[in-house]
């Protein structure tokens, strides 16, 4: 259906330029981007470097997986020791986690501080009146609710963006795992005793510069 729509509007042959960069610091010119549409990394859900490793080795753009891992947002392998967050909502979550597990608290603080850097970078590159659309879901780690959508909203507001629309979406039949390990927040199987169901719900935050 989407394909037919694109065909009808003659969007199938639009030229596309793919660039690879770290979203925290790109070389994109300031005030040059019309719209950003993105689904950023989820907190503590995936080790993205491990997911990408087959492609990365195959196309020979990595030779050292441990080094490759360190550049990902939301990685367990970050060396960050800081538990201070710029975002107040992120700090509340990290403080709750500090009561349960130091390592996870550092991981989550690092994730939100990285996303703070991404928020500032997006603001730098987007044109005045340009939009950003962010898809993000909430989760629970070690019985602490991680309201990533609310934290992102605060982070993007701090960066200078203004709200246009917030859409909450239930995804009844989205093909994604909905069972998570209560301790790690990672996707899990039903027979794991730490499993808990995670509501397949996500938010689309639409903001304007
Ligand atoms: C939720 S996934 C979205 C995937 C994407 N929408 C797609 O369909 O391929 C988040 C993505 O962010 C990427 N990512 C992690 N750290 C990043 C960074 N520092 N800069 C840019 N992208 C990063 C991950 O590799 C992952 O592919």
Short mmCIF file of C-alpha atoms and ligand atoms in Angstrom, two decimals:
data_model
loop_
_atom_site.label_atom_id
_atom_site.label_comp_id
_atom_site.label_asym_id
_atom_site.label_seq_id
_atom_site.Cartn_x
_atom_site.Cartn_y
_atom_site.Cartn_z
CA UNK A 1 0.00 0.00 0.00
CA UNK A 2 2.79 2.41 0.95
CA UNK A 3 4.64 1.36 -2.20
CA UNK A 4 1.57 2.09 -4.35
CA UNK A 5 1.25 5.50 -2.69
CA UNK A 6 4.90 6.29 -3.48
CA UNK A 7 4.42 5.10 -7.05
CA UNK A 8 1.30 7.25 -7.50
CA UNK A 9 3.11 10.35 -6.25
CA UNK A 10 6.16 9.52 -8.40
CA UNK A 11 8.47 9.25 -5.41
CA UNK A 12 10.07 5.96 -6.46
CA UNK A 13 13.00 7.52 -8.28
CA UNK A 14 13.93 10.20 -5.78
CA UNK A 15 17.70 10.46 -5.45
CA UNK A 16 19.05 9.46 -2.08
CA UNK A 17 22.45 10.09 -0.52
CA UNK A 18 23.42 7.77 2.34
CA UNK A 19 25.97 9.07 4.88
CA UNK A 20 27.30 7.23 7.89
CA UNK A 21 28.00 9.28 11.00
CA UNK A 22 27.68 9.36 14.76
CA UNK A 23 24.39 11.11 15.52
CA UNK A 24 25.99 12.93 18.47
CA UNK A 25 28.40 14.80 16.18
CA UNK A 26 27.78 14.88 12.46
CA UNK A 27 29.52 17.00 9.85
CA UNK A 28 26.15 18.20 8.52
CA UNK A 29 26.01 21.97 7.97
CA UNK A 30 24.12 24.00 10.61
CA UNK A 31 20.52 25.01 9.74
CA UNK A 32 20.51 22.87 6.59
CA UNK A 33 18.07 20.00 7.26
CA UNK A 34 14.32 20.26 6.59
CA UNK A 35 13.07 17.27 8.60
CA UNK A 36 14.59 14.52 10.74
CA UNK A 37 12.62 11.28 11.08
CA UNK A 38 14.27 8.77 13.36
CA UNK A 39 13.85 5.81 15.64
CA UNK A 40 16.79 6.26 18.02
CA UNK A 41 18.37 3.43 20.01
CA UNK A 42 16.29 2.00 22.84
CA UNK A 43 17.70 2.04 26.35
CA UNK A 44 19.39 -1.27 27.32
CA UNK A 45 17.38 -3.35 24.81
CA UNK A 46 19.82 -4.34 22.13
CA UNK A 47 23.57 -4.45 21.66
CA UNK A 48 23.37 -2.80 18.25
CA UNK A 49 27.05 -3.45 17.46
CA UNK A 50 26.44 -7.17 17.89
CA UNK A 51 23.38 -7.02 15.63
CA UNK A 52 25.40 -5.19 12.95
CA UNK A 53 28.56 -7.26 13.29
CA UNK A 54 27.90 -9.67 10.41
CA UNK A 55 27.32 -6.82 7.94
CA UNK A 56 30.21 -4.83 9.42
CA UNK A 57 32.73 -7.67 9.07
CA UNK A 58 31.31 -8.70 5.70
CA UNK A 59 31.73 -5.20 4.23
CA UNK A 60 35.06 -4.84 6.04
CA UNK A 61 34.31 -1.59 7.78
CA UNK A 62 35.35 -2.99 11.15
CA UNK A 63 38.20 -5.17 12.33
CA UNK A 64 37.78 -4.78 16.09
CA UNK A 65 34.32 -5.55 17.57
CA UNK A 66 35.06 -4.31 21.15
CA UNK A 67 36.21 -0.94 19.72
CA UNK A 68 33.17 -0.81 17.36
CA UNK A 69 30.80 -1.41 20.32
CA UNK A 70 31.95 1.69 22.20
CA UNK A 71 30.50 4.08 19.59
CA UNK A 72 26.92 2.88 20.02
CA UNK A 73 24.34 4.67 22.09
CA UNK A 74 22.72 2.48 24.74
CA UNK A 75 25.59 0.02 24.94
CA UNK A 76 26.51 -2.06 27.97
CA UNK A 77 30.17 -1.59 27.02
CA UNK A 78 30.38 2.13 27.65
CA UNK A 79 33.10 3.09 30.10
CA UNK A 80 31.18 5.99 31.53
CA UNK A 81 31.11 6.19 35.34
CA UNK A 82 28.93 9.28 35.62
CA UNK A 83 25.46 9.08 37.16
CA UNK A 84 24.62 12.78 36.73
CA UNK A 85 22.11 13.68 34.04
CA UNK A 86 21.26 17.06 32.59
CA UNK A 87 17.61 16.05 32.27
CA UNK A 88 15.68 16.16 35.59
CA UNK A 89 13.41 13.28 34.57
CA UNK A 90 16.41 11.17 33.55
CA UNK A 91 18.04 11.96 36.91
CA UNK A 92 14.95 10.71 38.80
CA UNK A 93 15.10 7.40 36.90
CA UNK A 94 18.85 7.05 37.48
CA UNK A 95 18.41 7.78 41.20
CA UNK A 96 15.80 4.98 41.43
CA UNK A 97 18.15 2.61 39.60
CA UNK A 98 21.07 3.54 41.89
CA UNK A 99 19.08 1.96 44.74
CA UNK A 100 19.00 -1.32 42.78
CA UNK A 101 22.13 -1.63 40.69
CA UNK A 102 25.06 0.70 40.12
CA UNK A 103 26.07 -0.64 36.73
CA UNK A 104 22.57 -0.32 35.25
CA UNK A 105 22.23 3.22 36.67
CA UNK A 106 25.48 4.23 34.91
CA UNK A 107 24.36 2.58 31.68
CA UNK A 108 21.03 4.43 31.70
CA UNK A 109 22.64 7.77 32.69
CA UNK A 110 25.09 7.36 29.84
CA UNK A 111 22.25 6.59 27.42
CA UNK A 112 20.27 9.71 28.36
CA UNK A 113 23.39 11.93 28.31
CA UNK A 114 24.19 10.61 24.82
CA UNK A 115 20.63 11.35 23.70
CA UNK A 116 21.03 14.87 25.18
CA UNK A 117 24.01 15.30 22.81
CA UNK A 118 21.90 13.98 19.90
CA UNK A 119 19.11 16.47 20.78
CA UNK A 120 21.59 19.37 20.63
CA UNK A 121 23.08 18.12 17.37
CA UNK A 122 19.61 17.82 15.80
CA UNK A 123 18.83 21.38 16.86
CA UNK A 124 22.10 22.60 15.34
CA UNK A 125 21.48 21.04 11.91
CA UNK A 126 17.71 21.58 11.50
CA UNK A 127 16.54 24.73 9.67
CA UNK A 128 14.37 27.29 11.47
CA UNK A 129 10.75 25.98 11.35
CA UNK A 130 12.09 22.52 10.44
CA UNK A 131 10.64 19.44 12.14
CA UNK A 132 11.88 16.36 13.95
CA UNK A 133 9.82 13.17 14.38
CA UNK A 134 11.09 10.74 17.00
CA UNK A 135 9.64 7.28 17.61
CA UNK A 136 10.28 5.98 21.10
CA UNK A 137 8.81 3.47 23.56
CA UNK A 138 8.96 3.18 27.34
CA UNK A 139 10.26 0.18 29.22
CA UNK A 140 10.96 -1.21 32.70
CA UNK A 141 14.39 -2.21 33.99
CA UNK A 142 14.88 -3.79 37.43
CA UNK A 143 11.28 -2.86 38.22
CA UNK A 144 12.03 0.82 37.54
CA UNK A 145 9.82 2.40 34.87
CA UNK A 146 11.94 4.10 32.23
CA UNK A 147 9.74 6.74 30.61
CA UNK A 148 12.07 7.43 27.71
CA UNK A 149 9.35 9.36 25.85
CA UNK A 150 9.04 11.88 28.72
CA UNK A 151 12.79 12.18 29.10
CA UNK A 152 13.20 12.78 25.36
CA UNK A 153 10.47 15.40 25.47
CA UNK A 154 12.41 17.25 28.19
CA UNK A 155 15.77 16.79 26.44
CA UNK A 156 14.43 18.11 23.12
CA UNK A 157 12.77 21.04 24.88
CA UNK A 158 16.11 21.83 26.60
CA UNK A 159 17.75 21.76 23.18
CA UNK A 160 15.30 24.45 21.98
CA UNK A 161 12.57 22.50 20.14
CA UNK A 162 8.88 23.35 20.57
CA UNK A 163 6.08 20.77 20.66
CA UNK A 164 3.92 20.32 17.56
CA UNK A 165 2.26 16.99 18.34
CA UNK A 166 2.69 13.89 20.50
CA UNK A 167 1.07 10.70 19.17
CA UNK A 168 0.66 7.65 21.38
CA UNK A 169 0.39 4.50 19.35
CA UNK A 170 -0.68 1.05 20.48
CA UNK A 171 0.83 -1.58 18.28
CA UNK A 172 -1.40 -4.64 18.63
CA UNK A 173 0.23 -6.70 15.95
CA UNK A 174 3.64 -5.17 15.45
CA UNK A 175 6.21 -7.83 14.81
CA UNK A 176 8.39 -7.09 17.80
CA UNK A 177 9.17 -8.97 20.98
CA UNK A 178 6.97 -7.83 23.84
CA UNK A 179 8.51 -9.94 26.56
CA UNK A 180 11.40 -8.49 28.51
CA UNK A 181 13.75 -9.65 31.22
CA UNK A 182 12.76 -7.79 34.41
CA UNK A 183 16.37 -7.33 35.46
CA UNK A 184 18.09 -6.31 32.28
CA UNK A 185 15.22 -4.83 30.25
CA UNK A 186 16.45 -6.87 27.28
CA UNK A 187 14.08 -8.78 25.02
CA UNK A 188 13.46 -12.20 26.43
CA UNK A 189 11.52 -15.46 26.07
CA UNK A 190 8.29 -16.36 27.88
CA UNK A 191 9.89 -19.30 29.73
CA UNK A 192 12.56 -17.09 31.34
CA UNK A 193 11.50 -16.70 35.01
CA UNK A 194 12.42 -12.99 34.94
CA UNK A 195 10.16 -12.32 31.98
CA UNK A 196 7.51 -9.66 31.98
CA UNK A 197 5.17 -8.52 29.25
CA UNK A 198 5.90 -5.10 27.87
CA UNK A 199 3.02 -3.14 26.41
CA UNK A 200 3.62 -2.71 22.72
CA UNK A 201 3.07 1.02 22.81
CA UNK A 202 5.16 3.77 21.41
CA UNK A 203 5.18 7.53 21.09
CA UNK A 204 5.86 9.70 18.10
CA UNK A 205 7.18 13.07 19.24
CA UNK A 206 6.86 15.80 16.62
CA UNK A 207 8.68 19.00 17.44
CA UNK A 208 9.63 22.17 15.61
CA UNK A 209 12.68 24.45 15.73
C1 LIG B 1 15.80 1.55 17.10
S1 LIG B 1 17.09 1.29 15.91
C2 LIG B 1 16.43 2.03 14.48
C3 LIG B 1 16.82 1.33 13.26
C4 LIG B 1 16.38 2.01 11.95
N1 LIG B 1 15.13 2.69 12.06
C5 LIG B 1 16.28 0.97 10.89
O1 LIG B 1 15.17 0.67 10.47
O2 LIG B 1 17.32 0.42 10.55
C6 LIG B 1 18.34 2.42 16.42
C7 LIG B 1 19.56 2.49 15.50
O3 LIG B 1 20.45 3.50 16.02
C8 LIG B 1 21.77 3.11 15.70
N2 LIG B 1 22.77 3.82 16.53
C9 LIG B 1 23.31 3.44 17.73
N3 LIG B 1 24.23 4.34 18.15
C10 LIG B 1 24.28 5.31 17.19
C11 LIG B 1 25.06 6.51 17.04
N4 LIG B 1 25.96 6.89 17.96
N5 LIG B 1 24.86 7.26 15.92
C12 LIG B 1 23.94 6.89 14.98
N6 LIG B 1 23.17 5.77 15.07
C13 LIG B 1 23.35 4.99 16.16
C14 LIG B 1 21.75 1.59 15.93
O4 LIG B 1 22.79 0.97 15.23
C15 LIG B 1 20.37 1.20 15.41
O5 LIG B 1 20.46 0.79 14.08
#
